[in-house]
Coordinates of C-alpha atoms in Angstrom, one line a residue:
M1481 CA 35.4 164.2 64.1
T1482 CA 37.9 166.1 66.2
D1483 CA 38.0 167.7 69.6
Y1484 CA 40.7 170.3 70.2
P1485 CA 41.4 171.7 73.7
D1486 CA 41.3 175.4 74.1
G1487 CA 44.4 177.1 72.7
T1488 CA 45.4 174.3 70.4
V1489 CA 47.0 175.5 67.1
V1490 CA 46.8 173.2 64.1
D1491 CA 48.0 174.2 60.6
G1492 CA 47.9 177.9 61.7
V1493 CA 44.3 177.7 63.0
T1494 CA 43.8 178.5 66.7
Y1495 CA 41.0 176.5 68.4
H1496 CA 39.0 177.9 71.3
Q1497 CA 36.4 176.2 73.6
H1498 CA 33.6 178.1 75.4
D1499 CA 30.3 177.0 76.7
V1500 CA 28.5 180.0 75.1
V1501 CA 29.8 181.7 72.0
I1502 CA 28.1 185.0 71.1
V1503 CA 28.6 186.5 67.6
G1504 CA 28.2 190.2 67.8
A1505 CA 28.9 192.8 70.5
G1506 CA 26.0 195.2 70.0
G1507 CA 23.1 195.6 72.4
A1508 CA 21.6 192.2 71.9
G1509 CA 25.0 190.4 72.1
M1510 CA 26.2 192.1 75.2
R1511 CA 22.7 191.8 76.9
A1512 CA 22.9 188.1 76.2
A1513 CA 26.5 188.0 77.6
I1514 CA 25.5 189.7 80.8
E1515 CA 23.0 186.8 81.4
A1516 CA 25.3 184.0 80.3
G1517 CA 28.7 185.2 81.6
P1518 CA 28.2 184.8 85.3
K1519 CA 27.0 181.2 84.9
A1520 CA 29.2 179.7 82.1
N1521 CA 32.4 180.3 80.2
T1522 CA 31.2 182.9 77.6
A1523 CA 33.0 184.5 74.6
V1524 CA 31.8 187.4 72.6
I1525 CA 33.2 187.8 69.1
S1526 CA 32.9 191.1 67.3
K1527 CA 34.0 192.5 64.0
L1528 CA 34.2 195.9 65.8
Y1529 CA 35.3 197.2 69.1
P1530 CA 32.1 196.7 71.1
T1531 CA 31.4 200.4 71.8
R1532 CA 31.5 201.1 68.1
S1533 CA 28.6 198.7 67.4
H1534 CA 25.7 200.2 65.6
T1535 CA 23.4 200.2 68.7
G1536 CA 25.3 203.3 69.6
A1537 CA 23.7 205.2 66.7
A1538 CA 20.2 204.7 68.0
Q1539 CA 19.0 208.1 69.3
G1540 CA 15.4 208.5 70.4
G1541 CA 14.4 206.1 73.2
M1542 CA 13.3 202.7 74.4
A1543 CA 9.6 202.0 74.9
A1544 CA 8.0 200.8 78.2
A1545 CA 4.6 201.4 79.7
L1546 CA 6.0 202.8 83.0
A1547 CA 3.2 205.4 83.2
N1548 CA 5.7 207.9 84.8
V1549 CA 4.4 210.9 82.9
E1550 CA 0.8 209.9 82.0
E1551 CA -1.5 206.9 82.2
D1552 CA -0.3 203.9 80.2
N1553 CA -0.2 200.0 80.3
W1554 CA 1.4 197.1 78.6
E1555 CA -1.7 196.1 76.7
W1556 CA -1.9 199.5 74.9
H1557 CA 1.8 199.0 74.0
T1558 CA 1.0 195.5 72.7
F1559 CA -1.8 196.9 70.6
D1560 CA 0.4 199.6 69.1
T1561 CA 3.1 197.1 68.3
V1562 CA 0.6 194.8 66.5
K1563 CA -1.2 197.6 64.7
G1564 CA 2.0 199.4 63.8
G1565 CA 3.3 196.1 62.3
D1566 CA 0.2 196.0 60.1
Y1567 CA -1.0 192.8 61.9
L1568 CA 1.9 190.6 60.7
V1569 CA 3.2 190.7 64.2
D1570 CA 3.2 187.4 66.1
Q1571 CA 1.1 188.6 69.0
D1572 CA 2.5 186.2 71.6
A1573 CA 5.9 187.7 71.0
A1574 CA 4.4 191.3 71.2
E1575 CA 2.9 190.6 74.5
I1576 CA 6.2 189.3 75.9
L1577 CA 7.9 192.4 74.5
A1578 CA 5.5 194.8 76.1
K1579 CA 5.2 193.0 79.5
E1580 CA 9.0 192.5 79.9
A1581 CA 9.7 196.1 78.7
I1582 CA 9.2 197.5 82.2
D1583 CA 11.8 195.1 83.8
A1584 CA 14.1 195.8 80.9
I1585 CA 14.2 199.5 81.6
Y1586 CA 14.7 198.9 85.4
D1587 CA 17.5 196.4 84.6
L1588 CA 19.3 199.1 82.6
E1589 CA 18.7 201.7 85.3
N1590 CA 20.1 199.4 87.9
M1591 CA 23.2 198.8 85.7
G1592 CA 23.8 202.6 85.8
L1593 CA 22.2 204.0 82.6
P1594 CA 21.7 207.8 83.0
F1595 CA 18.1 208.3 81.8
N1596 CA 16.6 211.7 81.6
R1597 CA 14.5 212.4 84.7
T1598 CA 11.2 214.1 85.6
P1599 CA 11.3 216.9 88.3
E1600 CA 10.2 214.2 90.8
G1601 CA 13.3 212.0 89.9
K1602 CA 11.4 209.4 87.9
I1603 CA 12.6 208.2 84.4
D1604 CA 11.2 210.7 81.9
Q1605 CA 9.2 209.6 78.9
R1606 CA 8.3 211.3 75.6
R1607 CA 6.1 210.7 72.6
F1608 CA 7.1 208.6 69.7
G1609 CA 5.5 207.6 66.4
G1610 CA 2.7 205.1 66.6
H1611 CA 2.5 205.0 70.4
T1612 CA -1.0 205.7 71.7
R1613 CA -3.2 205.5 74.8
D1614 CA -6.5 203.6 75.0
H1615 CA -5.9 201.6 71.8
G1616 CA -5.3 204.4 69.4
K1617 CA -7.2 207.3 70.8
S1618 CA -4.4 209.8 71.3
P1619 CA -0.6 209.9 71.5
V1620 CA 1.1 208.8 74.8
R1621 CA 4.5 209.4 76.3
R1622 CA 6.1 206.0 76.4
A1623 CA 9.7 206.4 75.2
C1624 CA 12.3 206.4 78.0
Y1625 CA 15.4 208.3 76.8
A1626 CA 18.8 209.7 77.5
A1627 CA 18.7 212.9 75.5
D1628 CA 19.0 211.8 71.9
R1629 CA 21.9 209.4 72.7
T1630 CA 19.8 206.5 74.1
G1631 CA 21.5 203.8 72.1
H1632 CA 25.0 205.2 72.9
M1633 CA 24.1 205.1 76.6
I1634 CA 22.8 201.6 76.4
L1635 CA 25.9 200.3 74.6
Q1636 CA 28.3 201.9 77.1
T1637 CA 26.3 200.7 80.1
L1638 CA 26.1 197.1 78.7
Y1639 CA 29.8 197.1 77.9
Q1640 CA 30.8 198.3 81.4
N1641 CA 28.7 195.6 82.9
C1642 CA 30.3 193.0 80.7
V1643 CA 33.7 194.1 81.9
K1644 CA 32.4 193.9 85.5
H1645 CA 31.4 190.3 84.9
G1646 CA 34.7 189.4 83.2
I1647 CA 33.3 188.5 79.8
T1648 CA 35.9 187.5 77.3
F1649 CA 35.9 189.6 74.1
F1650 CA 37.5 188.8 70.8
N1651 CA 37.4 192.2 69.1
E1652 CA 38.0 192.7 65.3
Y1653 CA 37.4 189.0 64.6
Y1654 CA 35.1 188.5 61.6
V1655 CA 32.9 185.4 61.9
L1656 CA 32.6 184.0 58.3
D1657 CA 31.2 180.6 58.8
L1658 CA 29.0 178.5 61.1
V1659 CA 30.1 174.9 61.6
M1660 CA 27.1 172.5 61.5
V1661 CA 27.4 168.8 62.2
E1662 CA 24.7 166.1 61.8
V1663 CA 24.0 164.4 65.1
D1664 CA 21.3 161.7 65.3
G1665 CA 19.8 162.8 62.0
Q1666 CA 19.6 166.5 63.0
Q1667 CA 22.0 169.4 62.1
R1668 CA 23.6 170.9 65.2
P1669 CA 26.0 173.9 65.6
A1670 CA 29.5 172.9 66.7
G1671 CA 31.2 176.3 66.5
V1672 CA 32.1 179.3 64.2
V1673 CA 35.1 180.2 62.1
A1674 CA 36.5 183.7 62.4
Y1675 CA 39.1 185.8 60.6
E1676 CA 41.4 187.9 62.9
L1677 CA 41.7 191.3 61.3
A1678 CA 45.1 192.2 62.9
T1679 CA 47.0 189.1 61.7
G1680 CA 44.9 187.4 59.0
A1681 CA 44.9 184.2 61.0
L1682 CA 41.8 181.9 61.3
H1683 CA 40.2 180.9 64.6
V1684 CA 37.7 178.2 65.3
F1685 CA 35.4 178.8 68.3
Q1686 CA 33.8 175.6 69.6
G1687 CA 30.7 176.2 71.7
K1688 CA 27.9 174.3 73.2
S1689 CA 25.5 177.2 72.5
I1690 CA 26.0 179.7 69.7
V1691 CA 24.1 183.0 69.7
F1692 CA 23.9 185.2 66.6
A1693 CA 23.5 188.9 67.4
T1694 CA 25.1 190.4 64.3
G1695 CA 22.7 193.3 63.4
G1696 CA 21.2 194.3 60.1
F1697 CA 22.1 194.6 56.5
G1698 CA 21.2 198.2 55.5
K1699 CA 24.2 198.4 53.1
I1700 CA 22.2 196.6 50.4
F1701 CA 20.8 200.2 49.9
K1702 CA 22.7 203.3 49.0
T1703 CA 20.7 205.8 51.1
T1704 CA 20.8 204.2 54.6
S1705 CA 21.2 205.2 58.2
N1706 CA 23.3 202.0 58.7
A1707 CA 27.1 202.1 59.2
H1708 CA 29.5 200.7 56.6
T1709 CA 29.9 197.5 58.6
L1710 CA 26.2 196.5 58.5
T1711 CA 26.5 194.0 55.7
G1712 CA 24.4 191.2 57.1
D1713 CA 27.2 188.7 57.7
G1714 CA 25.4 186.7 60.3
V1715 CA 22.1 186.5 58.4
G1716 CA 24.1 185.6 55.2
I1717 CA 26.0 182.8 57.1
I1718 CA 22.7 181.3 58.3
W1719 CA 21.3 181.6 54.7
R1720 CA 24.2 179.7 53.2
K1721 CA 23.9 176.9 55.8
G1722 CA 20.5 176.1 54.3
L1723 CA 18.5 177.5 57.2
P1724 CA 15.5 179.8 56.3
L1725 CA 15.1 183.5 56.4
E1726 CA 11.7 185.1 57.4
D1727 CA 9.9 188.2 56.0
M1728 CA 12.9 189.5 54.2
E1729 CA 10.8 191.8 52.0
F1730 CA 9.9 194.0 54.9
Y1731 CA 12.5 196.8 55.2
Q1732 CA 11.8 200.0 57.1
F1733 CA 12.6 203.3 55.6
H1734 CA 12.9 205.9 58.4
P1735 CA 11.3 209.2 57.4
T1736 CA 13.9 211.6 58.6
G1737 CA 17.4 210.9 57.1
L1738 CA 19.5 213.9 56.2
A1739 CA 18.8 214.6 52.5
G1740 CA 21.4 213.1 50.3
L1741 CA 23.3 211.4 53.1
G1742 CA 20.9 209.1 55.0
I1743 CA 22.3 210.0 58.4
L1744 CA 19.5 209.7 60.8
L1745 CA 17.6 212.4 62.6
S1746 CA 15.7 210.7 65.3
E1747 CA 12.0 210.5 65.6
A1748 CA 12.6 212.1 69.0
A1749 CA 12.6 215.4 67.3
R1750 CA 9.0 214.9 66.2
G1751 CA 8.3 213.5 69.7
E1752 CA 9.4 216.8 71.1
G1753 CA 7.2 218.7 68.6
A1754 CA 9.1 219.0 65.3
I1755 CA 6.9 219.3 62.2
L1756 CA 7.3 217.9 58.7
R1757 CA 6.6 220.6 56.1
N1758 CA 6.6 220.6 52.3
S1759 CA 8.0 223.3 50.0
E1760 CA 4.8 225.4 50.6
G1761 CA 5.3 225.3 54.3
E1762 CA 2.3 223.1 54.8
R1763 CA 2.2 220.6 57.7
F1764 CA 1.2 217.9 55.2
M1765 CA 0.8 215.0 57.7
E1766 CA -2.4 216.7 58.9
R1767 CA -4.0 215.5 55.6
Y1768 CA -2.8 211.9 55.8
A1769 CA -3.0 211.1 59.6
P1770 CA -5.2 213.8 61.2
T1771 CA -5.2 212.2 64.7
I1772 CA -1.4 211.8 65.4
K1773 CA 0.0 213.7 62.4
D1774 CA 3.8 213.6 62.3
L1775 CA 3.8 210.8 64.9
A1776 CA 2.2 208.2 62.6
P1777 CA 4.1 204.9 62.1
R1778 CA 7.3 205.2 60.1
D1779 CA 6.1 203.4 56.9
I1780 CA 3.1 205.7 56.6
V1781 CA 5.2 208.9 57.2
A1782 CA 7.8 207.8 54.7
R1783 CA 5.2 207.1 52.0
C1784 CA 3.5 210.4 52.6
M1785 CA 6.9 212.2 52.3
A1786 CA 7.6 210.4 49.0
T1787 CA 4.1 211.3 47.7
E1788 CA 4.6 215.0 48.5
I1789 CA 7.9 214.9 46.5
R1790 CA 6.3 213.0 43.6
E1791 CA 3.5 215.5 43.4
G1792 CA 5.9 218.4 43.1
R1793 CA 5.8 219.8 46.6
G1794 CA 9.3 218.9 47.5
G1795 CA 12.0 221.4 48.4
G1796 CA 15.5 222.1 47.2
P1797 CA 16.8 222.8 43.7
N1798 CA 15.5 219.4 42.4
K1799 CA 12.4 219.4 44.6
D1800 CA 13.5 216.1 46.0
W1801 CA 13.2 216.5 49.8
V1802 CA 10.9 217.8 52.5
Y1803 CA 11.7 219.7 55.7
L1804 CA 11.9 218.9 59.4
D1805 CA 11.0 222.1 61.2
I1806 CA 12.1 222.7 64.9
T1807 CA 12.4 226.5 64.6
H1808 CA 9.3 226.9 66.9
L1809 CA 10.9 225.0 69.8
E1810 CA 12.8 226.8 72.5
P1811 CA 16.6 226.6 72.0
A1812 CA 17.0 225.4 75.6
V1813 CA 14.7 222.5 74.9
I1814 CA 16.6 221.7 71.7
D1815 CA 19.9 221.8 73.5
A1816 CA 18.7 219.7 76.4
K1817 CA 16.8 217.0 74.5
L1818 CA 18.1 217.0 70.9
P1819 CA 21.8 218.0 71.0
D1820 CA 23.1 215.3 68.5
I1821 CA 20.3 215.9 66.0
T1822 CA 21.0 219.6 65.7
E1823 CA 24.8 219.1 65.6
F1824 CA 24.3 216.6 62.7
A1825 CA 22.3 219.2 60.7
R1826 CA 25.0 221.8 61.3
T1827 CA 27.9 219.6 60.5
Y1828 CA 26.7 217.7 57.5
L1829 CA 24.3 220.1 55.8
G1830 CA 25.4 223.5 57.1
V1831 CA 21.9 224.2 58.3
E1832 CA 21.2 226.0 61.6
P1833 CA 18.1 224.2 63.0
Y1834 CA 17.3 227.0 65.5
T1835 CA 16.3 229.2 62.5
E1836 CA 16.1 227.0 59.4
P1837 CA 14.1 223.8 58.6
V1838 CA 16.3 220.8 57.9
P1839 CA 16.1 218.9 54.5
V1840 CA 15.1 215.3 55.1
L1841 CA 14.3 212.2 53.0
P1842 CA 13.4 208.6 53.9
T1843 CA 16.5 206.4 54.5
A1844 CA 16.8 202.6 54.7
H1845 CA 16.9 201.9 58.4
Y1846 CA 15.8 198.6 59.8
A1847 CA 15.2 195.0 58.7
M1848 CA 12.0 193.5 60.1
G1849 CA 12.9 190.1 58.6
G1850 CA 15.9 187.9 59.3
I1851 CA 16.7 184.6 61.1
P1852 CA 13.5 183.0 62.3
T1853 CA 13.3 182.3 66.0
N1854 CA 10.7 181.4 68.6
V1855 CA 10.0 183.5 71.7
K1856 CA 12.9 181.7 73.5
A1857 CA 15.3 183.1 70.8
E1858 CA 15.9 179.6 69.5
V1859 CA 16.6 179.5 65.7
L1860 CA 14.1 177.5 63.6
S1861 CA 15.0 175.2 60.7
D1862 CA 11.4 175.4 59.4
N1863 CA 8.1 176.7 60.8
T1864 CA 8.4 174.9 64.1
T1865 CA 11.6 172.8 64.4
V1866 CA 14.3 174.2 66.7
V1867 CA 18.0 173.9 65.9
P1868 CA 19.3 172.7 69.3
G1869 CA 22.0 175.1 70.7
L1870 CA 21.5 177.8 68.1
Y1871 CA 20.0 181.2 69.1
A1872 CA 19.5 184.7 67.5
A1873 CA 18.5 188.0 68.9
G1874 CA 18.3 191.7 67.8
E1875 CA 17.9 193.0 64.3
C1876 CA 19.4 189.9 62.7
A1877 CA 16.5 187.8 64.2
C1878 CA 12.8 187.7 63.3
V1879 CA 10.7 186.7 66.3
S1880 CA 8.4 188.2 64.7
V1881 CA 7.8 191.1 67.0
H1882 CA 7.9 193.9 64.4
G1883 CA 5.7 192.3 61.7
S1884 CA 5.9 194.4 58.5
N1885 CA 6.8 197.7 60.2
R1886 CA 8.7 198.2 63.4
L1887 CA 7.4 200.7 65.9
G1888 CA 9.9 203.4 66.9
T1889 CA 11.8 202.7 70.1
N1890 CA 10.9 198.9 69.9
S1891 CA 14.3 198.1 68.5
L1892 CA 16.3 199.1 71.7
L1893 CA 13.6 197.2 73.6
D1894 CA 13.9 194.1 71.4
I1895 CA 17.6 193.8 71.9
N1896 CA 17.2 194.0 75.7
V1897 CA 14.2 191.7 76.0
F1898 CA 15.2 189.0 73.5
G1899 CA 18.9 189.5 74.1
K1900 CA 18.3 188.7 77.7
R1901 CA 16.1 185.7 76.7
A1902 CA 18.8 184.4 74.3
G1903 CA 21.5 184.6 77.0
N1904 CA 19.4 182.9 79.6
N1905 CA 18.3 180.1 77.3
A1906 CA 21.7 179.6 75.7
V1907 CA 23.4 179.2 79.1
E1908 CA 20.6 176.9 80.3
Y1909 CA 21.2 174.7 77.3
A1910 CA 25.0 174.8 77.6
L1911 CA 25.0 173.8 81.3
T1912 CA 23.6 170.3 80.4
A1913 CA 24.9 169.9 76.8
E1914 CA 28.1 168.4 75.5
F1915 CA 30.3 169.9 72.9
V1916 CA 29.4 168.7 69.4
P1917 CA 32.6 167.3 68.0
L1918 CA 34.1 169.4 65.2
P1919 CA 34.7 167.9 61.7
D1920 CA 38.2 167.4 60.5
D1921 CA 39.6 170.8 59.4
P1922 CA 36.5 172.9 60.1
A1923 CA 38.2 176.0 58.7
K1924 CA 38.9 174.5 55.3
G1925 CA 36.2 176.3 53.4
I1926 CA 37.1 179.7 54.7
R1927 CA 40.8 179.1 54.3
E1928 CA 40.3 178.3 50.6
L1929 CA 38.0 181.3 50.1
V1930 CA 40.5 183.7 51.8
Q1931 CA 43.4 182.3 49.8
M1932 CA 41.4 182.5 46.5
L1933 CA 40.5 186.1 47.1
R1934 CA 44.0 187.0 48.3
T1935 CA 45.7 185.6 45.1
T1936 CA 43.0 186.4 42.6
Q1937 CA 44.0 188.2 39.4
G1938 CA 40.4 189.5 39.0
T1939 CA 39.6 192.8 37.3
E1940 CA 36.2 193.7 38.7
R1941 CA 36.4 196.5 41.3
M1942 CA 34.2 195.7 44.3
S1943 CA 33.4 199.3 45.0
D1944 CA 31.9 199.7 41.5
M1945 CA 29.8 196.5 42.0
R1946 CA 28.6 197.6 45.5
K1947 CA 27.6 201.0 44.2
E1948 CA 25.7 199.4 41.3
L1949 CA 23.8 197.1 43.7
Q1950 CA 23.0 199.9 46.1
E1951 CA 21.8 202.3 43.5
S1952 CA 19.6 199.7 41.9
M1953 CA 18.1 198.8 45.2
D1954 CA 17.4 202.5 46.0
R1955 CA 15.9 203.0 42.6
N1956 CA 13.8 199.8 42.4
A1957 CA 13.1 198.4 45.8
Q1958 CA 12.8 201.3 48.2
V1959 CA 9.7 203.0 49.5
F1960 CA 7.6 202.2 46.4
R1961 CA 8.0 198.9 44.4
T1962 CA 6.4 197.3 41.4
E1963 CA 6.8 194.0 39.6
D1964 CA 8.8 195.7 36.8
S1965 CA 11.1 197.5 39.2
L1966 CA 11.8 194.4 41.3
I1967 CA 12.4 192.3 38.1
E1968 CA 14.9 195.0 37.0
V1969 CA 16.9 194.7 40.2
T1970 CA 17.0 190.9 40.0
K1971 CA 18.6 191.3 36.6
V1972 CA 21.2 193.6 38.0
I1973 CA 22.0 191.2 40.8
A1974 CA 22.3 188.3 38.3
G1975 CA 24.8 190.3 36.4
L1976 CA 26.7 191.3 39.5
R1977 CA 26.9 187.6 40.5
E1978 CA 28.7 186.8 37.3
R1979 CA 31.1 189.7 37.7
Y1980 CA 31.7 188.8 41.4
K1981 CA 33.4 185.6 40.1
N1982 CA 36.1 187.9 38.7
V1983 CA 36.3 190.3 41.7
M1984 CA 39.6 192.1 42.3
V1985 CA 41.3 192.3 45.8
Q1986 CA 44.2 194.8 45.5
D1987 CA 45.6 194.2 49.0
K1988 CA 47.4 190.8 49.0
G1989 CA 48.6 191.1 52.6
K1990 CA 47.4 189.5 55.8
R1991 CA 47.4 192.3 58.4
F1992 CA 44.3 194.5 58.5
N1993 CA 43.3 193.5 55.0
T1994 CA 39.9 195.3 54.9
D1995 CA 40.0 195.0 51.1
L1996 CA 39.6 191.3 51.3
L1997 CA 36.9 191.4 54.0
E1998 CA 34.9 193.9 51.9
A1999 CA 35.0 191.4 49.0
I2000 CA 33.5 188.8 51.3
E2001 CA 30.9 191.2 52.6
L2002 CA 29.9 192.1 49.1
G2003 CA 29.0 188.4 48.6
F2004 CA 26.7 188.6 51.6
L2005 CA 25.1 191.8 50.3
L2006 CA 24.3 190.1 47.0
D2007 CA 22.8 187.1 48.7
L2008 CA 20.6 189.3 51.0
A2009 CA 19.5 191.8 48.4
E2010 CA 18.5 188.9 46.2
V2011 CA 16.3 187.1 48.8
T2012 CA 14.8 190.5 49.8
V2013 CA 13.8 191.2 46.2
Y2014 CA 12.6 187.7 45.5
S2015 CA 10.4 187.7 48.6
A2016 CA 9.1 191.2 47.6
L2017 CA 8.1 189.8 44.2
Y2018 CA 6.2 187.0 45.8
R2019 CA 4.1 189.3 48.1
K2020 CA 1.5 190.8 45.8
E2021 CA 0.0 193.2 48.3
S2022 CA 1.0 196.3 50.3
R2023 CA 1.7 195.9 54.0
G2024 CA 3.8 198.0 56.4
G2025 CA 7.3 198.7 54.9
H2026 CA 6.5 196.7 51.7
F2027 CA 4.4 198.9 49.3
R2028 CA 3.6 197.5 45.9
E2029 CA 2.1 200.2 43.6
D2030 CA 0.7 197.5 41.4
Y2031 CA -1.0 195.9 44.4
P2032 CA -1.7 198.9 46.7
L2033 CA -4.1 197.3 49.1
R2034 CA -3.4 194.9 52.0
D2035 CA -4.7 191.4 51.2
D2036 CA -5.4 189.6 54.5
E2037 CA -7.1 186.7 52.6
N2038 CA -4.0 185.7 50.7
Y2039 CA -1.0 187.2 52.5
M2040 CA -1.8 187.3 56.2
K2041 CA 1.2 185.0 56.7
H2042 CA 5.0 185.2 57.0
T2043 CA 7.2 184.6 54.0
M2044 CA 9.8 181.8 54.6
A2045 CA 12.7 181.7 52.1
Y2046 CA 15.0 178.6 51.7
L2047 CA 18.2 178.2 49.8
T2048 CA 17.9 175.1 47.7
G2049 CA 20.9 175.1 45.4
D2050 CA 24.0 177.0 44.5
A2051 CA 23.8 180.4 46.2
H2052 CA 26.0 181.8 43.4
S2053 CA 23.7 180.7 40.6
A2054 CA 22.8 183.6 38.3
D2055 CA 19.1 182.9 38.4
A2056 CA 17.3 183.2 41.8
G2057 CA 14.6 180.8 40.6
D2058 CA 17.3 178.1 40.6
H2059 CA 18.1 178.3 44.3
I2060 CA 15.4 180.1 46.3
R2061 CA 12.3 178.3 47.4
L2062 CA 9.5 180.3 49.1
D2063 CA 7.0 179.0 51.7
T2064 CA 4.8 180.6 54.3
K2065 CA 4.2 180.4 58.1
P2066 CA 1.0 181.3 59.9
V2067 CA 0.9 184.6 61.9
V2068 CA 0.2 184.0 65.7
V2069 CA -3.0 185.9 66.6
T2070 CA -4.1 186.0 70.2
R2071 CA -6.4 189.0 70.8
Y2072 CA -6.2 191.6 68.0
Q2073 CA -7.9 190.8 64.7
P2074 CA -6.7 192.6 61.6
M2075 CA -8.4 196.0 61.1
E2076 CA -7.9 199.1 59.0
R2077 CA -4.9 201.2 60.2
K2078 CA -6.4 204.7 60.8
Y2079 CA -4.4 207.4 62.5

């Protein structure tokens, strides 16, 4: 075991020491840094410049029962979260989310976030899908917002406050490995290994506490609202270290992605009164969800849209989309509250939303599953055992506060509530813990991987492989799934794993070698697509974002439990059955028993 002082360079590897090391500079990572930074030496490592993180793409709002516009309370918010998640939500976590939402909003306001205001000067609120008053009786205005740029405003506000606190950032450093060391019979995190994009050099960051806040992995799908960088690196690293992943079969498909592109049009549009229509001009959601219509939870709306298209009521030359209609709204309202949405429609589709309905289609949007944690944001090595000093928050984590279907506006809330908790608990641990000594040459595995990829004479183009994976996932594992379709995609992944051994990296250089990093990211995408599909095959029911046409009903008797996936062998084996073991974990139920989801 070795202990290198901060700044030591050995064999070209630079060593850093920080009390708290945060991987990811999106909303969750920076919210954690704001808590940890003033109390301990904190470093934030990000593969992007922080204000380019994907939190900035979130548009519609952040939920909190402020009751600024109409009557509301945190218990109704909890119920909506549990019901929206089709009762797979851990209800103790949902209660924390709803209770602490109010302080989370005021924290951001006090940091300087420019929320929209009511005429009286209070934070304005609008409707959003699945949010109701009095336990489901009618829609409620609960989403706090800054036009349709809420995520952008949150990201900028958090970054400015990190700068104010003097947080140390390492931008464009790709974390590729977590260093785990056995201490007293238990695996403990000692640090992370990162690749510096600008130079190709490796860095080891030793930390007493490690926080993962690396976001989602939507690029396993072709049609997605996720940015090109959302390849699940953090989740994949945890998976390869032998730690479990939870509820990976549950992926949310947002109803309103721009047709053919997947670029998101926020639910805020429907919150302001936009209507979904089929090719006949019918407001079809009235048939499926007569109470809250277009503001039903996202999984329900996405399936209704897909059903309309399947039954021949889609629009366009191939009848493969439906329409989002805001033509009945006043242009002044559109410009004030939905400026980005309308600009996207004009820019990418050439549609004028003032006068024309916008073609939309469900798009892969959000992972409900991920790295299992408890409500303290501590990572778990099984159903209950905490990995000391290891934390996760945001989309990469599974608390589980979203269950099988995340409620709209709860993602920006999640990163603030549990990002704050991760930061507080990580710094509390770090203030009394010692550094776990690093093993000799902790960067050896990554150095060998990078060298192998840089010198490989492979012939398989990674772009072709990535395209084949994403198209197969779209075709076989999207809104509707069957056993046959899921088996088909497992065969595709097995073939791609074999081809990946012969992957071609054309750029042999060190500086800004994105070609090499995309090859590494493809490995993570293959891992995460495989565990997603394998978990989906196991769950022989339909619940939330996971809809099995061969098992169309929810089965509480057999599947009212979380799926826990474990890597048991070689992650690069061609057969998932050789290296994936599935187990279950009980759902925490406090006050709301499962009932039929009627809207």
